[in-house]
């Protein structure tokens, strides 16, 4: 396995890499085991960062796969696809979470233009993106975390085999009936605790949500607090979100990054997860909340809409529909949803490992083509 800098397990890509590595080491991916994991320590030095990313680490990966008795190189996210060597002597697979930054676009939702990915990357990032596109075109197999991601992959890399392989979580760890965790210290027992999980990228539509919440009556706004979990995109983005919340008299508690224990505890005791995103490669927070038996109100857009029944989806283009759904939620008691837990079972580790094993076996048997 290979990735670039060793991102924290508290981050999205860092967390999925750690989980992927743990699953391989567990022996549950039948027919395969991990010979090693290649990565490097993060650095704030821009020159060292560029040297490691573009020269030193790719050379290390190339050398490792040529010398060790290994059968397959797997890269755990598309942002590290530049690590795929030219004319690799073994097959290479890449797990593609999304292509939002590699092929940025925009969406128009109710007259608002939403940026999906960075529309104006700098010179160095443009070079990086070219390397990523070239790397992905060298892969032997692209594992996509949803059907919508697979569709985007097939449009941009039509000659590379691609399959949909939704990611998994440890279902039992999230289930409050099996692994009950204590009420988080930062939650408020006097009102409903709502979760907002993820970054502040424009596609997450946090300003839309805050404006919608701000349009509720003062009485309704006194009944809930929003807990923002996840590493902020930047201090500036956090400042903007907090300022907007103050302007609309919405109670916002900025938590930031948390470890898995605290994240699961938050899901287990939250009244609801609010997820107004315009575009997701997968939408992991939705699955995590479902596994904890927590109510989810999410926009009716891919790929997170594939996880939920229709009654839990809210029109992305209709602020009034969101306002109505949230008002309705404020009148509901906090109960563990057996339905949510049931629907989350299809994202179990066992199922993921079985599908991953089959995909890799087909790669070697040349059946995918």
Short mmCIF file of C-alpha atoms in Angstrom, two decimals:
data_model
loop_
_atom_site.label_atom_id
_atom_site.label_comp_id
_atom_site.label_asym_id
_atom_site.label_seq_id
_atom_site.Cartn_x
_atom_site.Cartn_y
_atom_site.Cartn_z
CA UNK A 1 0.00 0.00 0.00
CA UNK A 2 1.13 3.54 -0.64
CA UNK A 3 0.05 7.08 0.08
CA UNK A 4 1.89 10.38 0.33
CA UNK A 5 2.07 12.36 3.56
CA UNK A 6 0.81 10.57 6.67
CA UNK A 7 -2.46 12.47 7.15
CA UNK A 8 -4.04 12.26 10.58
CA UNK A 9 -6.54 9.46 11.11
CA UNK A 10 -8.92 12.23 12.28
CA UNK A 11 -9.11 13.56 8.71
CA UNK A 12 -11.28 12.04 5.98
CA UNK A 13 -8.58 10.61 3.70
CA UNK A 14 -6.29 9.85 6.63
CA UNK A 15 -9.01 7.95 8.44
CA UNK A 16 -9.99 5.84 5.44
CA UNK A 17 -6.34 5.01 4.77
CA UNK A 18 -5.89 3.82 8.34
CA UNK A 19 -9.06 1.73 8.13
CA UNK A 20 -7.98 0.24 4.80
CA UNK A 21 -4.62 -0.73 6.25
CA UNK A 22 -6.23 -2.25 9.35
CA UNK A 23 -8.59 -4.34 7.21
CA UNK A 24 -5.72 -5.70 5.14
CA UNK A 25 -3.68 -6.51 8.24
CA UNK A 26 -6.68 -8.27 9.80
CA UNK A 27 -6.50 -11.03 7.21
CA UNK A 28 -10.15 -10.57 6.23
CA UNK A 29 -9.35 -9.73 2.60
CA UNK A 30 -9.21 -13.33 1.44
CA UNK A 31 -6.15 -14.19 -0.62
CA UNK A 32 -4.25 -10.98 0.16
CA UNK A 33 -2.10 -9.57 2.93
CA UNK A 34 -0.18 -6.32 3.30
CA UNK A 35 3.56 -6.54 2.64
CA UNK A 36 4.08 -2.96 3.82
CA UNK A 37 2.79 0.60 3.83
CA UNK A 38 4.76 3.41 2.19
CA UNK A 39 4.28 6.99 3.39
CA UNK A 40 6.25 9.93 4.78
CA UNK A 41 5.90 12.33 7.69
CA UNK A 42 4.14 15.60 6.96
CA UNK A 43 6.22 18.77 6.91
CA UNK A 44 5.41 22.48 6.85
CA UNK A 45 8.54 23.29 4.81
CA UNK A 46 7.27 23.96 1.25
CA UNK A 47 10.54 22.99 -0.44
CA UNK A 48 10.82 19.75 1.49
CA UNK A 49 7.12 19.06 0.92
CA UNK A 50 7.53 19.42 -2.86
CA UNK A 51 10.69 17.30 -2.90
CA UNK A 52 9.04 14.50 -0.95
CA UNK A 53 5.82 14.54 -2.98
CA UNK A 54 7.25 14.84 -6.49
CA UNK A 55 10.68 13.23 -6.32
CA UNK A 56 11.78 11.35 -3.21
CA UNK A 57 8.62 9.38 -2.38
CA UNK A 58 7.71 8.34 -5.95
CA UNK A 59 11.27 7.04 -6.29
CA UNK A 60 10.88 5.11 -3.03
CA UNK A 61 7.64 3.52 -4.24
CA UNK A 62 9.16 2.61 -7.61
CA UNK A 63 12.14 0.99 -5.91
CA UNK A 64 9.98 -0.90 -3.39
CA UNK A 65 7.76 -2.57 -5.97
CA UNK A 66 10.72 -3.58 -8.12
CA UNK A 67 12.69 -5.22 -5.32
CA UNK A 68 10.16 -6.84 -3.00
CA UNK A 69 8.24 -10.00 -3.74
CA UNK A 70 4.88 -8.33 -3.98
CA UNK A 71 2.03 -8.84 -6.44
CA UNK A 72 0.05 -5.62 -6.31
CA UNK A 73 0.49 -1.94 -5.49
CA UNK A 74 -2.60 -0.30 -4.03
CA UNK A 75 -2.84 3.48 -3.60
CA UNK A 76 -5.46 4.51 -1.07
CA UNK A 77 -6.69 7.76 -2.62
CA UNK A 78 -6.70 9.57 -5.94
CA UNK A 79 -4.61 12.46 -4.60
CA UNK A 80 -1.61 10.10 -4.55
CA UNK A 81 -2.05 8.69 -8.07
CA UNK A 82 1.19 10.38 -9.16
CA UNK A 83 2.95 7.57 -7.28
CA UNK A 84 2.04 5.07 -10.02
CA UNK A 85 5.31 4.40 -11.89
CA UNK A 86 5.57 4.37 -15.64
CA UNK A 87 5.55 0.79 -16.93
CA UNK A 88 5.02 -0.67 -13.45
CA UNK A 89 6.10 -4.30 -13.23
CA UNK A 90 3.01 -5.24 -11.20
CA UNK A 91 -0.70 -4.28 -11.37
CA UNK A 92 -1.74 -1.06 -9.63
CA UNK A 93 -5.15 -0.22 -8.17
CA UNK A 94 -6.31 3.13 -6.81
CA UNK A 95 -9.22 3.83 -4.48
CA UNK A 96 -11.03 6.88 -5.86
CA UNK A 97 -13.00 8.84 -3.28
CA UNK A 98 -14.04 11.56 -5.76
CA UNK A 99 -12.69 13.60 -8.67
CA UNK A 100 -13.90 17.00 -7.45
CA UNK A 101 -10.46 18.59 -7.26
CA UNK A 102 -8.93 16.74 -10.19
CA UNK A 103 -11.81 17.77 -12.50
CA UNK A 104 -13.45 20.76 -10.77
CA UNK A 105 -16.86 21.95 -11.89
CA UNK A 106 -19.80 24.05 -10.68
CA UNK A 107 -23.47 23.43 -9.91
CA UNK A 108 -26.39 25.82 -10.00
CA UNK A 109 -28.76 25.17 -7.11
CA UNK A 110 -31.75 27.46 -6.79
CA UNK A 111 -29.87 30.29 -8.51
CA UNK A 112 -26.74 29.84 -6.39
CA UNK A 113 -23.53 28.74 -8.14
CA UNK A 114 -21.77 26.12 -6.03
CA UNK A 115 -18.10 25.40 -6.64
CA UNK A 116 -17.28 21.68 -6.69
CA UNK A 117 -13.52 21.58 -6.22
CA UNK A 118 -10.93 24.35 -6.49
CA UNK A 119 -11.74 26.47 -9.54
CA UNK A 120 -8.50 28.47 -9.54
CA UNK A 121 -5.55 26.31 -8.47
CA UNK A 122 -2.12 27.91 -8.33
CA UNK A 123 0.79 27.10 -10.64
CA UNK A 124 2.23 24.32 -8.48
CA UNK A 125 -1.18 22.76 -7.88
CA UNK A 126 -1.87 22.78 -11.63
CA UNK A 127 1.33 20.82 -12.14
CA UNK A 128 0.27 18.46 -9.37
CA UNK A 129 -3.12 17.91 -11.00
CA UNK A 130 -1.51 17.05 -14.33
CA UNK A 131 0.61 14.45 -12.56
CA UNK A 132 -2.47 13.00 -10.83
CA UNK A 133 -4.40 12.70 -14.09
CA UNK A 134 -1.42 11.06 -15.76
CA UNK A 135 -1.02 8.69 -12.82
CA UNK A 136 -4.67 7.65 -12.85
CA UNK A 137 -4.40 6.90 -16.57
CA UNK A 138 -1.64 4.37 -15.75
CA UNK A 139 -3.71 2.41 -13.24
CA UNK A 140 -4.90 -1.12 -13.96
CA UNK A 141 -8.01 -0.80 -11.81
CA UNK A 142 -9.90 2.14 -10.28
CA UNK A 143 -11.97 1.21 -7.23
CA UNK A 144 -14.72 3.83 -6.82
CA UNK A 145 -16.53 4.46 -3.57
CA UNK A 146 -19.93 4.98 -5.24
CA UNK A 147 -21.75 4.55 -8.52
CA UNK A 148 -21.70 8.31 -9.11
CA UNK A 149 -17.91 8.39 -8.65
CA UNK A 150 -17.63 5.42 -11.01
CA UNK A 151 -19.63 7.34 -13.63
CA UNK A 152 -17.24 10.30 -13.37
CA UNK A 153 -14.23 7.99 -13.57
CA UNK A 154 -15.57 6.27 -16.69
CA UNK A 155 -16.17 9.63 -18.34
CA UNK A 156 -12.63 10.84 -17.69
CA UNK A 157 -10.70 7.56 -17.89
CA UNK A 158 -12.72 5.41 -20.33
CA UNK A 159 -9.85 3.00 -20.97
CA UNK A 160 -9.24 2.08 -17.32
CA UNK A 161 -11.38 -0.66 -15.71
CA UNK A 162 -13.50 0.75 -12.89
CA UNK A 163 -15.87 -0.81 -10.38
CA UNK A 164 -18.00 0.62 -7.58
CA UNK A 165 -16.84 -0.50 -4.14
CA UNK A 166 -18.52 1.52 -1.35
CA UNK A 167 -16.32 1.89 1.72
CA UNK A 168 -17.12 0.29 5.07
CA UNK A 169 -17.14 1.17 8.75
CA UNK A 170 -16.96 -0.94 11.89
CA UNK A 171 -20.73 -1.25 12.23
CA UNK A 172 -20.70 -2.67 15.75
CA UNK A 173 -18.52 0.12 17.17
CA UNK A 174 -21.13 2.70 16.15
CA UNK A 175 -24.15 0.74 17.38
CA UNK A 176 -25.24 2.14 20.80
CA UNK A 177 -26.94 -1.16 21.62
CA UNK A 178 -23.58 -2.95 21.40
CA UNK A 179 -21.01 -0.26 22.22
CA UNK A 180 -22.77 2.43 24.24
CA UNK A 181 -20.58 5.48 24.90
CA UNK A 182 -21.12 8.27 27.46
CA UNK A 183 -22.82 11.58 26.72
CA UNK A 184 -20.19 13.97 25.29
CA UNK A 185 -19.01 16.72 27.63
CA UNK A 186 -19.52 19.36 24.93
CA UNK A 187 -23.18 18.46 24.35
CA UNK A 188 -25.99 20.46 25.95
CA UNK A 189 -28.58 18.48 27.93
CA UNK A 190 -31.04 21.38 27.87
CA UNK A 191 -31.65 21.32 24.11
CA UNK A 192 -31.33 19.23 20.97
CA UNK A 193 -27.79 18.56 19.78
CA UNK A 194 -27.44 18.64 15.99
CA UNK A 195 -24.30 17.58 14.15
CA UNK A 196 -22.57 19.15 11.18
CA UNK A 197 -19.66 16.91 10.16
CA UNK A 198 -17.07 17.65 7.48
CA UNK A 199 -15.07 20.49 6.01
CA UNK A 200 -16.21 23.94 4.89
CA UNK A 201 -15.68 23.43 1.17
CA UNK A 202 -18.32 25.36 -0.83
CA UNK A 203 -19.97 22.10 -1.94
CA UNK A 204 -20.84 21.37 1.71
CA UNK A 205 -23.29 24.32 1.63
CA UNK A 206 -22.82 25.33 5.25
CA UNK A 207 -23.90 28.96 4.61
CA UNK A 208 -27.15 27.68 3.08
CA UNK A 209 -27.82 25.60 6.18
CA UNK A 210 -27.07 28.42 8.60
CA UNK A 211 -29.27 30.87 6.70
CA UNK A 212 -32.07 28.30 6.73
CA UNK A 213 -31.66 27.69 10.45
CA UNK A 214 -31.59 31.44 10.99
CA UNK A 215 -35.01 31.75 9.36
CA UNK A 216 -36.59 29.65 12.12
CA UNK A 217 -38.44 31.40 14.92
CA UNK A 218 -36.52 32.54 18.00
CA UNK A 219 -38.35 29.90 20.02
CA UNK A 220 -37.26 27.15 17.64
CA UNK A 221 -33.67 28.40 17.55
CA UNK A 222 -33.52 28.18 21.33
CA UNK A 223 -34.26 24.45 21.12
CA UNK A 224 -31.03 23.32 19.43
CA UNK A 225 -27.30 23.82 19.11
CA UNK A 226 -25.14 22.88 16.12
CA UNK A 227 -21.86 21.08 16.83
CA UNK A 228 -19.37 21.46 13.97
CA UNK A 229 -16.99 18.46 13.83
CA UNK A 230 -14.13 18.06 11.39
CA UNK A 231 -10.87 19.74 10.55
CA UNK A 232 -11.57 23.22 9.22
CA UNK A 233 -10.46 23.97 5.67
CA UNK A 234 -8.68 27.06 7.01
CA UNK A 235 -8.89 29.46 9.98
CA UNK A 236 -10.48 31.96 7.60
CA UNK A 237 -13.28 29.56 6.67
CA UNK A 238 -14.00 28.89 10.33
CA UNK A 239 -14.16 32.62 11.04
CA UNK A 240 -16.66 33.11 8.20
CA UNK A 241 -18.92 30.31 9.38
CA UNK A 242 -18.89 31.47 13.00
CA UNK A 243 -19.61 35.06 11.94
CA UNK A 244 -22.53 33.92 9.79
CA UNK A 245 -23.94 31.90 12.69
CA UNK A 246 -23.78 34.96 14.96
CA UNK A 247 -25.52 37.11 12.34
CA UNK A 248 -28.38 34.61 12.13
CA UNK A 249 -28.55 33.93 15.89
CA UNK A 250 -27.76 30.24 15.40
CA UNK A 251 -26.01 28.52 18.31
CA UNK A 252 -22.83 27.00 16.87
CA UNK A 253 -20.26 25.05 18.88
CA UNK A 254 -17.05 24.58 16.89
CA UNK A 255 -15.49 21.28 17.97
CA UNK A 256 -12.97 20.68 15.17
CA UNK A 257 -11.20 17.37 14.70
CA UNK A 258 -11.92 14.59 17.20
CA UNK A 259 -10.75 11.02 17.66
CA UNK A 260 -12.94 8.07 16.70
CA UNK A 261 -14.22 7.50 20.25
CA UNK A 262 -15.51 11.07 20.57
CA UNK A 263 -16.91 11.03 17.04
CA UNK A 264 -18.91 7.87 17.70
CA UNK A 265 -20.15 9.23 21.05
CA UNK A 266 -21.32 12.37 19.26
CA UNK A 267 -23.27 10.36 16.70
CA UNK A 268 -24.82 8.13 19.37
CA UNK A 269 -26.18 11.03 21.41
CA UNK A 270 -27.00 13.55 18.67
CA UNK A 271 -30.61 14.26 17.79
CA UNK A 272 -29.77 14.50 14.10
CA UNK A 273 -27.04 14.88 11.50
CA UNK A 274 -27.68 17.75 9.08
CA UNK A 275 -26.07 17.14 5.69
CA UNK A 276 -26.99 19.71 3.01
CA UNK A 277 -24.06 18.91 0.69
CA UNK A 278 -24.33 19.54 -3.05
CA UNK A 279 -21.91 16.78 -4.02
CA UNK A 280 -20.17 13.88 -2.29
CA UNK A 281 -18.00 11.06 -3.52
CA UNK A 282 -19.55 8.89 -0.80
CA UNK A 283 -20.80 10.88 2.19
CA UNK A 284 -19.24 8.93 5.05
CA UNK A 285 -20.84 10.98 7.89
CA UNK A 286 -24.27 9.86 6.69
CA UNK A 287 -23.33 6.18 6.99
CA UNK A 288 -21.68 6.76 10.38
CA UNK A 289 -24.79 8.47 11.73
CA UNK A 290 -27.01 5.69 10.38
CA UNK A 291 -24.89 3.03 12.07
CA UNK A 292 -25.34 4.91 15.36
CA UNK A 293 -29.11 4.93 14.92
CA UNK A 294 -29.18 8.70 14.53
CA UNK A 295 -31.69 10.62 12.44
CA UNK A 296 -30.23 12.07 9.23
CA UNK A 297 -31.57 14.94 7.15
CA UNK A 298 -29.61 15.07 3.89
CA UNK A 299 -29.94 16.71 0.50
CA UNK A 300 -31.28 14.59 -2.33
CA UNK A 301 -28.05 14.65 -4.36
CA UNK A 302 -25.34 12.04 -5.02
CA UNK A 303 -23.56 10.23 -3.75
CA UNK A 304 -24.86 10.42 -0.16
CA UNK A 305 -28.47 10.10 -1.33
CA UNK A 306 -27.79 6.42 -2.13
CA UNK A 307 -27.53 5.62 1.58
CA UNK A 308 -30.94 6.88 2.71
CA UNK A 309 -34.58 6.11 2.18
CA UNK A 310 -36.51 8.79 0.34
CA UNK A 311 -38.28 10.07 3.46
CA UNK A 312 -34.96 11.23 4.93
CA UNK A 313 -33.91 13.20 1.84
CA UNK A 314 -34.66 16.92 1.54
CA UNK A 315 -34.77 18.88 -1.70
CA UNK A 316 -31.43 20.62 -2.18
CA UNK A 317 -33.16 23.47 -4.02
CA UNK A 318 -35.90 24.16 -1.49
CA UNK A 319 -34.98 26.12 1.68
CA UNK A 320 -38.59 25.86 2.87
CA UNK A 321 -38.40 22.06 2.70
CA UNK A 322 -35.30 22.17 4.91
CA UNK A 323 -36.98 24.58 7.30
CA UNK A 324 -40.01 22.31 7.56
CA UNK A 325 -37.89 19.17 8.05
CA UNK A 326 -35.82 20.78 10.81
CA UNK A 327 -38.93 22.17 12.55
CA UNK A 328 -40.42 18.70 12.49
CA UNK A 329 -37.22 17.23 13.91
CA UNK A 330 -37.27 19.70 16.81
CA UNK A 331 -40.55 18.19 17.98
CA UNK A 332 -39.20 14.64 17.96
CA UNK A 333 -37.69 12.88 21.02
CA UNK A 334 -34.19 11.41 20.81
CA UNK A 335 -34.69 7.73 19.98
CA UNK A 336 -32.33 5.17 18.50
CA UNK A 337 -33.55 4.47 14.97
CA UNK A 338 -33.62 0.74 14.33
CA UNK A 339 -34.34 1.51 10.69
CA UNK A 340 -31.15 3.53 10.31
CA UNK A 341 -29.08 0.79 11.97
CA UNK A 342 -30.64 -1.83 9.71
CA UNK A 343 -29.93 0.15 6.54
CA UNK A 344 -26.30 0.72 7.58
CA UNK A 345 -25.56 -3.02 7.65
CA UNK A 346 -24.71 -3.07 3.95
CA UNK A 347 -21.57 -1.06 4.74
CA UNK A 348 -20.05 -3.71 7.00
CA UNK A 349 -16.35 -4.58 6.94
CA UNK A 350 -17.12 -8.18 6.02
CA UNK A 351 -18.98 -7.18 2.87
CA UNK A 352 -16.31 -4.66 1.85
CA UNK A 353 -13.47 -7.14 2.35
CA UNK A 354 -15.28 -9.77 0.31
CA UNK A 355 -15.91 -7.36 -2.57
CA UNK A 356 -12.33 -6.06 -2.45
CA UNK A 357 -10.92 -9.58 -2.60
CA UNK A 358 -13.13 -10.40 -5.59
CA UNK A 359 -12.07 -7.22 -7.41
CA UNK A 360 -8.37 -7.89 -6.94
CA UNK A 361 -8.76 -11.55 -7.92
CA UNK A 362 -10.55 -10.52 -11.10
CA UNK A 363 -7.73 -8.10 -11.83
CA UNK A 364 -5.22 -10.94 -11.76
CA UNK A 365 -7.51 -13.22 -13.72
CA UNK A 366 -7.92 -10.45 -16.30
CA UNK A 367 -11.70 -10.71 -16.11
CA UNK A 368 -12.42 -7.04 -15.56
CA UNK A 369 -11.53 -6.10 -19.11
#
